[in-house]
Amino acid sequence: MDTHYVYILLQNKIFWAINILEFLILLLPKFVLCDKCYSNGNTGICIEKSKCNNSTTDNVKCPGNNNFECCVLETTANKNNIIRNTRHRVINYLNVKKNKRYCKKCLNLKGKKGLDCYNRCPAFKILSSLNILSSEETVDDIINNKKSISRFGDGEFDLIFGKGINFQKFDKNMSKRLTDILQSIKEGLIIAIPITLKTVKTNNNFWKNFISKYQYKLINLFNFNKVYGNVGISRFYNFNSNGNFVLNYINKLKLIWDKKDVVIIEGEKSRFGFNNDLLNNTKTIQRILCPVKNAYNVYEKIYNEALKINKDKLILIALGPTATILAYDLHNVGYQAIDIGHADISYEWFLRNATYKIKIDNKYVNEACGGGTNIEDITDKSYYDQILVKILNE
């Protein structure tokens, strides 16, 4: 058979196949994917009025289009493959187009959950039952019972869930260690998590989005019979905080190291307590300097240097997620170790009455614009005299 003739025949077959398919589609009900309907507690699938019947709609007008009515998924999903398949497209459509505005769990509940997730979502209700102390109660527990503390903020949870952060790349071993520590129960050790996990309604957008992203993973991590400390012990200045409250809190926080010999394990450019009076009530100060970024890469070196410290001394650690692990490990061998986080930077912002996260001269501030670059050297001899050892990435 002539090749040209075969080609023409195939073209004709394809032409007629497409036309037949288009004709069959016209016989089917017309569907639209409507997030307005979904937000009202319906399925998110609307069907053209002229093609609908009582078995496919509940006669609810689509708020997005008067010519459509909302489908009753419960009565049609198992009877009509078209609607079932459309439902799967709704899930994908809403997740992608609305940037995961609706959690998959709510979508899978087949329209029973509306847009008001913060009041109705079962995940938020479960998280709100977490037992988390206030910042003041956490500090009191440290002072009165000489406890250590390991803190878990958004960065630590990102690492647990497989995502690196801007000053610590993802490490599988680190992720596992953080998970194990979070789920551990050790006498004398406080595991601290964000109180924002249980206050979804009043959270800022960052924490609302964070919780929406990880809510079911978070639920699987926590022990809801356990009392957690508050990770916010180092985040006492919120740019609109009451000045007297912050000052009283700082005075309480300083009691942790009052009249004590202190060793600070920190990033090389953190300079915790330098050039302010946050540590002016300590007895002595010594420092172990560590890499500004990816400190966990040299964790064994940091840990081995820390083991040389006298156990009568208090250890303050400002080293990102590495501090969470180090505080745990040092506590296990008899030290009181405090994962102190951003307390020094919070104090600097308080002293300056900052209205947003600003750069601090001579200090590494990873959360401020430009705060991690062009950090000036210091010439204060007393600061350099405090340094026991400097550990750098290989």
Tab-separated table of N, CA, C and O in Angstrom, residues 29-33 44-45 81-97 107:
chain	number	residue	atom	x	y	z
A	29	PRO	N	-22.538	16.328	31.476
A	29	PRO	CA	-22.751	17.557	32.239
A	29	PRO	C	-21.477	18.401	32.254
A	29	PRO	O	-20.375	17.873	32.238
A	30	LYS	N	-21.642	19.691	32.243
A	30	LYS	CA	-20.506	20.597	32.300
A	30	LYS	C	-20.170	20.903	33.752
A	30	LYS	O	-21.044	21.292	34.525
A	31	PHE	N	-18.892	20.734	34.092
A	31	PHE	CA	-18.456	20.962	35.468
A	31	PHE	C	-17.521	22.164	35.544
A	31	PHE	O	-16.793	22.457	34.593
A	32	VAL	N	-17.531	22.847	36.662
A	32	VAL	CA	-16.520	23.861	36.955
A	32	VAL	C	-15.954	23.567	38.336
A	32	VAL	O	-16.619	22.960	39.180
A	33	LEU	N	-14.734	24.000	38.549
A	33	LEU	CA	-14.087	23.820	39.843
A	33	LEU	C	-14.202	25.133	40.611
A	33	LEU	O	-13.659	26.144	40.192
A	44	GLY	N	-17.065	21.841	46.034
A	44	GLY	CA	-16.096	22.497	45.178
A	44	GLY	C	-16.289	22.119	43.726
A	44	GLY	O	-15.516	22.524	42.875
A	45	ILE	N	-17.327	21.338	43.429
A	45	ILE	CA	-17.651	20.962	42.042
A	45	ILE	C	-19.034	21.530	41.726
A	45	ILE	O	-19.995	21.264	42.440
A	81	ASN	N	-18.665	8.196	37.835
A	81	ASN	CA	-17.214	8.278	37.714
A	81	ASN	C	-16.749	9.654	37.289
A	81	ASN	O	-15.653	10.088	37.620
A	82	ILE	N	-17.575	10.362	36.553
A	82	ILE	CA	-17.191	11.695	36.089
A	82	ILE	C	-16.996	12.613	37.285
A	82	ILE	O	-16.008	13.330	37.398
A	83	ILE	N	-17.972	12.575	38.200
A	83	ILE	CA	-17.869	13.429	39.374
A	83	ILE	C	-16.708	13.004	40.258
A	83	ILE	O	-15.976	13.829	40.794
A	84	ARG	N	-16.517	11.685	40.380
A	84	ARG	CA	-15.409	11.208	41.205
A	84	ARG	C	-14.072	11.694	40.657
A	84	ARG	O	-13.214	12.176	41.359
A	85	ASN	N	-13.907	11.565	39.329
A	85	ASN	CA	-12.665	12.015	38.707
A	85	ASN	C	-12.510	13.526	38.801
A	85	ASN	O	-11.414	14.044	38.982
A	86	THR	N	-13.636	14.224	38.664
A	86	THR	CA	-13.584	15.679	38.795
A	86	THR	C	-13.157	16.074	40.194
A	86	THR	O	-12.431	17.039	40.397
A	87	ARG	N	-13.604	15.285	41.162
A	87	ARG	CA	-13.235	15.579	42.549
A	87	ARG	C	-11.718	15.532	42.726
A	87	ARG	O	-11.128	16.388	43.389
A	88	HIS	N	-11.085	14.554	42.093
A	88	HIS	CA	-9.635	14.481	42.178
A	88	HIS	C	-8.998	15.712	41.551
A	88	HIS	O	-7.997	16.221	42.032
A	89	ARG	N	-9.599	16.195	40.474
A	89	ARG	CA	-9.062	17.398	39.854
A	89	ARG	C	-9.263	18.613	40.753
A	89	ARG	O	-8.458	19.530	40.766
A	90	VAL	N	-10.382	18.628	41.486
A	90	VAL	CA	-10.619	19.723	42.431
A	90	VAL	C	-9.495	19.789	43.466
A	90	VAL	O	-8.971	20.857	43.778
A	91	ILE	N	-9.139	18.627	44.000
A	91	ILE	CA	-8.079	18.579	45.010
A	91	ILE	C	-6.796	19.184	44.452
A	91	ILE	O	-6.166	20.042	45.074
A	92	ASN	N	-6.427	18.748	43.262
A	92	ASN	CA	-5.200	19.263	42.660
A	92	ASN	C	-5.317	20.744	42.333
A	92	ASN	O	-4.402	21.526	42.553
A	93	TYR	N	-6.473	21.131	41.817
A	93	TYR	CA	-6.707	22.517	41.410
A	93	TYR	C	-6.592	23.467	42.602
A	93	TYR	O	-5.892	24.470	42.556
A	94	LEU	N	-7.316	23.141	43.650
A	94	LEU	CA	-7.303	24.028	44.810
A	94	LEU	C	-5.929	24.073	45.460
A	94	LEU	O	-5.474	25.118	45.896
A	95	ASN	N	-5.262	22.936	45.551
A	95	ASN	CA	-3.938	22.911	46.168
A	95	ASN	C	-2.937	23.737	45.380
A	95	ASN	O	-2.137	24.467	45.945
A	96	VAL	N	-2.974	23.606	44.046
A	96	VAL	CA	-1.991	24.312	43.230
A	96	VAL	C	-2.359	25.779	43.072
A	96	VAL	O	-1.571	26.668	43.357
A	97	LYS	N	-3.613	26.036	42.638
A	97	LYS	CA	-3.991	27.410	42.330
A	97	LYS	C	-3.995	28.289	43.571
A	97	LYS	O	-3.616	29.451	43.533
A	107	LEU	N	-9.669	18.577	52.426
A	107	LEU	CA	-10.203	18.229	51.117
A	107	LEU	C	-10.687	16.790	51.080
A	107	LEU	O	-11.709	16.476	50.499
